[in-house]
Coordinates of C-alpha atoms in Angstrom, one line a residue:
X898 CA 74.6 33.4 23.5
X899 CA 75.3 30.1 25.2
X900 CA 76.2 27.2 22.9
X901 CA 74.4 23.8 23.4
X902 CA 76.8 21.7 21.3
X903 CA 80.4 21.9 20.1
X904 CA 81.6 20.0 17.0
X905 CA 82.6 20.6 13.4
X906 CA 81.1 20.9 10.0
X907 CA 82.5 18.2 7.6
X908 CA 82.7 19.8 4.1
X909 CA 84.5 17.2 2.0
X910 CA 88.1 17.2 3.4
X911 CA 87.5 20.6 5.1
X912 CA 86.6 20.6 8.8
X913 CA 85.1 23.8 10.3
X914 CA 84.9 23.9 14.2
X915 CA 81.6 25.4 15.1
X916 CA 79.3 26.0 18.1
X917 CA 75.6 25.2 18.0
X918 CA 73.3 28.0 19.4
X919 CA 69.5 28.0 19.6
X920 CA 68.1 30.5 17.1
X921 CA 64.7 30.7 18.7
X922 CA 63.2 31.2 22.2
X923 CA 59.9 30.4 23.7
X924 CA 57.9 33.4 25.1
X925 CA 54.8 31.5 26.0
X926 CA 53.4 32.0 29.5
X927 CA 53.9 28.9 31.6
X928 CA 51.6 27.7 34.4
X929 CA 52.1 25.6 37.5
X930 CA 49.7 22.9 38.6
X931 CA 48.3 23.8 42.0
X932 CA 46.0 22.2 44.6
X933 CA 42.7 24.2 44.3
X934 CA 41.9 23.8 47.9
X935 CA 44.9 25.5 49.4
X936 CA 47.0 26.7 46.4
X937 CA 49.9 24.3 47.0
X938 CA 52.2 23.2 44.2
X939 CA 51.4 19.8 42.7
X940 CA 54.6 18.0 41.7
X941 CA 55.3 14.8 39.8
X942 CA 57.3 12.2 41.6
X943 CA 59.1 9.3 39.9
X944 CA 58.0 6.2 41.6
X945 CA 59.0 2.6 40.9
X946 CA 55.8 0.7 40.1
X947 CA 57.2 -2.6 41.6
X948 CA 58.1 -1.4 45.1
X949 CA 56.2 1.9 45.2
X950 CA 59.3 3.9 46.3
X951 CA 60.4 7.3 44.9
X952 CA 63.7 7.1 43.0
X953 CA 66.2 9.8 42.2
X954 CA 67.6 10.7 38.8
X955 CA 70.8 8.8 39.5
X956 CA 68.8 5.6 39.9
X957 CA 67.0 5.9 36.6
X958 CA 68.3 4.3 33.4
X959 CA 67.0 3.5 29.9
X960 CA 65.0 0.5 28.8
X961 CA 63.4 -0.7 25.6
X962 CA 60.0 -2.3 25.9
X963 CA 59.7 -5.2 23.6
X964 CA 56.5 -6.3 21.8
X965 CA 55.7 -8.9 24.5
X966 CA 55.9 -6.3 27.2
X967 CA 59.4 -7.2 28.6
X968 CA 61.9 -4.4 29.2
X969 CA 65.4 -4.7 27.9
X970 CA 67.9 -2.4 29.8
X971 CA 70.1 -0.1 27.5
X972 CA 73.0 1.7 29.1
X973 CA 74.9 4.8 27.9
X974 CA 77.9 2.5 27.3
X975 CA 75.8 0.4 24.9
X976 CA 74.8 3.5 22.9
X977 CA 78.3 4.9 23.0
X978 CA 79.8 1.7 21.4
X979 CA 77.5 2.1 18.3
X980 CA 79.2 3.4 15.1
X981 CA 77.9 7.0 14.9
X982 CA 80.2 9.1 12.7
X983 CA 78.1 12.2 13.3
X984 CA 78.5 12.2 17.1
X985 CA 80.6 15.4 17.0
X986 CA 80.3 16.2 13.3
X987 CA 77.7 17.9 11.1
X988 CA 78.4 15.9 7.9
X989 CA 77.2 17.6 4.7
X990 CA 75.9 14.9 2.3
X991 CA 74.5 17.1 -0.6
X992 CA 73.7 20.5 -1.9
X993 CA 70.2 21.0 -3.2
X994 CA 67.9 23.9 -4.2
X995 CA 65.9 25.3 -1.3
X996 CA 62.7 24.3 -3.0
X997 CA 63.6 20.6 -2.8
X998 CA 63.1 20.7 1.0
X999 CA 59.5 20.1 2.1
X1000 CA 58.5 22.8 4.7
X1001 CA 56.7 20.0 6.6
X1002 CA 60.1 18.7 7.5
X1003 CA 61.2 21.9 9.2
X1004 CA 62.0 21.6 12.9
X1005 CA 64.1 23.5 15.4
X1006 CA 66.4 26.3 14.1
X1007 CA 70.0 26.9 15.2
X1008 CA 72.8 29.3 14.5
X1009 CA 76.3 27.9 13.7
X1010 CA 79.1 30.0 15.0
X1011 CA 82.8 29.7 14.0
X1012 CA 84.6 28.2 17.0
X1013 CA 87.9 30.0 17.2
X1014 CA 90.0 32.2 14.9
X1015 CA 91.2 29.3 12.6
X1016 CA 87.6 28.4 11.8
X1017 CA 86.8 31.9 10.4
X1018 CA 88.3 31.3 6.9
X1019 CA 86.6 27.9 6.1
X1020 CA 83.4 29.2 7.7
X1021 CA 83.3 32.2 5.4
X1022 CA 84.2 30.0 2.4
X1023 CA 81.2 27.7 3.0
X1024 CA 78.9 30.7 3.7
X1025 CA 79.9 32.5 0.4
X1026 CA 79.6 29.2 -1.6
X1027 CA 76.1 28.7 -0.3
X1028 CA 75.2 32.3 -1.2
X1029 CA 76.6 32.1 -4.7
X1030 CA 75.1 28.8 -5.5
X1031 CA 71.7 29.7 -4.1
X1032 CA 71.5 26.3 -2.6
X1033 CA 71.2 24.7 0.8
X1034 CA 73.3 21.9 2.3
X1035 CA 71.7 18.7 3.6
X1036 CA 73.6 17.3 6.5
X1037 CA 73.5 14.6 9.2
X1038 CA 74.3 15.4 12.9
X1039 CA 73.8 13.8 16.3
X1040 CA 72.2 15.6 19.2
X1041 CA 70.7 14.4 22.5
X1042 CA 71.4 10.8 21.8
X1043 CA 70.1 10.4 18.3
X1044 CA 71.1 11.1 14.7
X1045 CA 69.2 13.8 13.0
X1046 CA 68.8 15.4 9.6
X1047 CA 69.6 19.1 9.0
X1048 CA 69.5 21.8 6.4
X1049 CA 72.2 24.6 6.3
X1050 CA 71.4 28.0 4.8
X1051 CA 72.7 31.5 5.0
X1052 CA 70.9 34.1 7.2
X1053 CA 72.5 37.5 6.8
X1054 CA 76.2 36.7 7.4
X1055 CA 75.5 33.6 9.5
X1056 CA 75.1 29.9 8.6
X1057 CA 71.9 28.7 10.2
X1058 CA 70.8 25.1 10.5
X1059 CA 67.3 23.8 10.6
X1060 CA 66.6 20.4 12.1
X1061 CA 64.6 18.3 9.6
X1062 CA 62.3 15.4 10.2
X1063 CA 63.3 12.2 8.4
X1064 CA 61.1 11.6 5.3
X1065 CA 59.5 8.6 6.9
X1066 CA 58.4 10.8 9.8
X1067 CA 56.1 12.8 7.5
X1068 CA 52.5 11.5 7.4
X1069 CA 50.7 11.4 4.1
X1070 CA 47.7 13.7 3.5
X1071 CA 45.4 10.8 2.7
X1072 CA 41.7 11.4 3.5
X1073 CA 42.5 14.9 4.7
X1074 CA 41.4 16.9 1.6
X1075 CA 37.6 17.7 1.1
X1076 CA 35.5 15.1 -0.6
X1077 CA 35.6 15.1 -4.5
X1078 CA 32.8 16.9 -6.4
X1079 CA 33.2 20.4 -4.8
X1080 CA 33.4 23.0 -7.6
X1081 CA 34.5 26.6 -7.3
X1082 CA 33.2 29.2 -9.8
X1083 CA 35.4 31.7 -11.6
X1084 CA 33.4 34.5 -9.9
X1085 CA 34.3 33.2 -6.5
X1086 CA 38.0 32.9 -7.4
X1087 CA 37.9 36.5 -8.7
X1088 CA 36.6 37.7 -5.4
X1089 CA 39.2 35.6 -3.5
X1090 CA 41.9 37.2 -5.7
X1091 CA 40.5 40.7 -5.0
X1092 CA 40.5 40.0 -1.3
X1093 CA 44.1 38.8 -1.4
X1094 CA 45.1 41.9 -3.4
X1095 CA 43.3 44.2 -1.0
X1096 CA 44.8 42.7 2.1
X1097 CA 48.2 43.1 0.5
X1098 CA 51.4 42.3 2.4
X1099 CA 52.4 42.6 6.1
X1100 CA 55.5 43.5 8.0
X1101 CA 56.3 40.2 9.8
X1102 CA 58.1 42.1 12.6
X1103 CA 54.8 43.8 13.4
X1104 CA 53.1 40.5 14.3
X1105 CA 52.9 39.6 17.9
X1106 CA 51.1 37.2 20.3
X1107 CA 47.9 38.9 21.4
X1108 CA 46.9 36.0 23.6
X1109 CA 50.1 36.0 25.5
X1110 CA 49.7 39.8 26.2
X1111 CA 46.1 39.2 27.4
X1112 CA 47.3 36.4 29.7
X1113 CA 50.0 38.7 31.2
X1114 CA 47.4 41.5 31.7
X1115 CA 45.1 39.0 33.4
X1116 CA 47.9 37.8 35.8
X1117 CA 48.8 41.4 36.6
X1118 CA 45.2 42.3 37.3
X1119 CA 44.7 39.4 39.6
X1120 CA 48.0 40.0 41.4
X1121 CA 46.8 43.6 42.1
X1122 CA 43.5 42.3 43.5
X1123 CA 41.5 43.6 40.6
X1124 CA 38.6 41.8 38.9
X1125 CA 39.6 41.1 35.3
X1126 CA 37.1 42.0 32.5
X1127 CA 35.8 38.9 30.7
X1128 CA 35.4 39.1 26.9
X1129 CA 32.4 37.3 25.4
X1130 CA 33.6 34.7 22.9
X1131 CA 32.4 35.1 19.4
X1132 CA 30.1 32.3 18.1
X1133 CA 31.7 31.4 14.8
X1134 CA 30.8 27.8 14.5
X1135 CA 27.9 25.9 13.1
X1136 CA 26.8 28.7 10.8
X1137 CA 26.0 28.3 7.1
X1138 CA 27.3 31.3 5.1
X1139 CA 26.9 32.6 1.6
X1140 CA 30.5 32.3 0.3
X1141 CA 30.2 35.1 -2.3
X1142 CA 28.5 37.5 0.2
X1143 CA 31.2 36.7 2.8
X1144 CA 33.9 37.4 0.2
X1145 CA 32.3 40.7 -0.9
X1146 CA 31.9 41.8 2.8
X1147 CA 35.5 40.8 3.5
X1148 CA 36.8 42.9 0.5
X1149 CA 34.7 45.9 1.7
X1150 CA 36.0 45.6 5.2
X1151 CA 39.6 45.3 4.0
X1152 CA 39.2 48.4 1.8
X1153 CA 37.8 50.4 4.8
X1154 CA 40.6 49.3 7.0
X1155 CA 43.2 50.3 4.5
X1156 CA 41.4 53.6 3.7
X1157 CA 41.8 54.6 7.4
X1158 CA 45.6 54.2 7.1
X1159 CA 47.9 55.1 4.2
X1160 CA 46.5 55.4 0.6
X1161 CA 47.2 52.3 -1.4
X1162 CA 45.8 50.9 -4.6
X1163 CA 43.1 48.3 -4.1
X1164 CA 41.3 45.9 -6.4
X1165 CA 37.8 46.7 -7.5
X1166 CA 35.2 44.1 -7.0
X1167 CA 32.1 43.9 -9.1
X1168 CA 28.9 42.8 -7.3
X1169 CA 27.5 39.4 -8.2
X1170 CA 24.3 41.2 -9.3
X1171 CA 26.2 42.8 -12.2
X1172 CA 27.0 39.3 -13.6
X1173 CA 23.4 38.4 -14.2
X1174 CA 22.5 38.1 -17.9
X1175 CA 26.0 38.2 -19.1
X1176 CA 28.4 35.6 -20.3
X1177 CA 30.6 34.0 -17.7
X1178 CA 33.8 34.3 -19.7
X1179 CA 33.4 37.9 -20.7
X1180 CA 32.3 39.0 -17.2
X1181 CA 35.3 37.2 -15.7
X1182 CA 37.7 38.8 -18.1
X1183 CA 36.1 42.2 -17.5
X1184 CA 36.5 41.9 -13.8
X1185 CA 40.1 40.8 -14.1
X1186 CA 40.8 43.8 -16.3
X1187 CA 39.0 46.2 -13.9
X1188 CA 40.9 44.8 -10.9
X1189 CA 44.3 45.1 -12.6
X1190 CA 43.6 48.6 -13.8
X1191 CA 42.4 49.7 -10.4
X1192 CA 45.4 48.0 -8.8
X1193 CA 47.7 50.0 -11.1
X1194 CA 46.3 53.4 -10.0
X1195 CA 48.6 55.3 -7.7
X1196 CA 47.8 57.3 -4.6
X1197 CA 48.3 60.5 -6.7
X1198 CA 45.1 59.7 -8.6
X1199 CA 43.2 59.6 -5.3
X1200 CA 44.8 63.0 -4.3
X1201 CA 43.7 64.5 -7.7
X1202 CA 40.2 63.2 -7.3
X1203 CA 40.1 64.6 -3.7
X1204 CA 41.4 68.0 -4.9
X1205 CA 38.7 68.1 -7.7
X1206 CA 36.0 67.3 -5.1
X1207 CA 37.3 70.0 -2.8
X1208 CA 37.3 72.5 -5.8
X1209 CA 33.7 71.6 -6.6
X1210 CA 32.7 72.1 -3.0
X1211 CA 34.4 75.5 -2.9
X1212 CA 32.7 76.6 -6.2
X1213 CA 29.3 75.5 -4.9
X1214 CA 29.8 77.5 -1.7
X1215 CA 30.8 80.6 -3.7
X1216 CA 27.7 80.2 -6.0
X1217 CA 25.4 79.8 -3.0
X1218 CA 26.9 82.9 -1.3
X1219 CA 26.4 85.0 -4.5
X1220 CA 22.8 83.9 -4.9
X1221 CA 22.1 84.7 -1.2
X1222 CA 23.7 88.2 -1.6
X1223 CA 21.7 88.8 -4.8
X1224 CA 18.4 87.8 -3.1
X1225 CA 19.2 90.0 -0.1
X1226 CA 20.0 93.0 -2.3
X1227 CA 16.8 92.5 -4.4
X1228 CA 14.8 92.3 -1.2
X1229 CA 16.4 95.5 0.1
X1230 CA 15.7 97.4 -3.2
X1231 CA 12.0 96.2 -3.2
X1232 CA 11.6 97.3 0.4
X1233 CA 13.1 100.7 -0.3
X1234 CA 10.8 101.2 -3.4
X1235 CA 7.7 100.4 -1.3
X1236 CA 8.8 102.8 1.4
X1237 CA 9.4 105.6 -1.1
X1238 CA 6.0 105.0 -2.8
X1239 CA 4.2 105.0 0.6
X1240 CA 6.0 108.3 1.5
X1241 CA 5.2 109.9 -1.8
X1242 CA 1.5 108.9 -1.5
X1243 CA 1.3 110.3 2.0
X1244 CA 2.8 113.6 0.9
X1245 CA 0.4 113.9 -2.0
X1246 CA -2.6 113.2 0.3
X1247 CA -1.4 115.9 2.7
X1248 CA -1.0 118.5 -0.1
X1249 CA -4.5 117.8 -1.4
X1250 CA -6.0 118.4 2.0
X1251 CA -4.2 121.7 2.4
X1252 CA -5.3 122.9 -1.0
X1253 CA -8.9 121.9 -0.3
X1254 CA -8.9 123.9 2.9
X1255 CA -7.7 127.1 1.2
X1256 CA -10.3 127.0 -1.7
X1257 CA -13.4 126.3 0.4
X1258 CA -15.1 129.7 1.5
X1259 CA -16.0 130.1 5.1
X1260 CA -19.6 130.5 6.0
X1261 CA -20.6 133.7 7.6
X1262 CA -22.3 133.5 10.9
X1263 CA -25.4 135.7 11.3
X1264 CA -25.5 138.1 14.3

């Protein structure tokens, strides 16, 4: 990877030659401005507002606009003469716990690479010292014409540096929070906790930019002369929702989503209807206990329940088959008995007729 700055880390009397390398990269899809009529590129031109002429980069300098609107020219020589001890040095000023750094101050991230073989030993020393102390280093450095604040920490076996905003560059959160007087019930907090437990954790490496992929597919389709499919945007604004119902629906949806994947313990949520007529404190405690017990169950319990259900189904099938066979056998026996009875009755009737014919005397016919 190409370095963007060469200098040294100042660690007391120890100097560590390092290279500064960008730790991140931008994958966003970039667009060009075009003339809609003919598709031509639209470019910005730097024009002097006094004479209206276009100027080159070599003709452009720096200037500071004063409060009265006058511009004071500032040259690179003027800036170079200023006392800036961090011009080529990352000067460590303190070691503090990582929690002492407000995440709002975090800015661009860099990797610090040891510059040359002699730098390997002091570089490793600083890295291991940061690991063992479980602290981060706060430092000052200069980059692109201004002094900046940074935080050094260990990432794997590399020292990384995060640019930090100066404390006076962080705005206060005044008038940002909701108005006072909003109360949240314990039942709502329990549902929120259950939803958090159901959603669980996520593999950060599995997350990606869906919008960027959609833009790339759109560009590819239009380049191939195809008509892209347009998705209808969801109307999610301006709706008044039942917070509890929304939380319960979210928990059910999360359970179904996880059930379709790997088995995992989920928190049980009690419907708000079950809380009517009961004490708030006891119902809240009962819900927390139920959620914790359910969360402790392992996938083996689900497999056991599944096997029991399968066994019940098999037993029911066997019982049904036996009953069907018994009914069939009884029906066959009844049919056989009826047939035998009919046959016997017919035989008796035939025998009686024959006997009657033998015993009856024949009448003589007169001549």
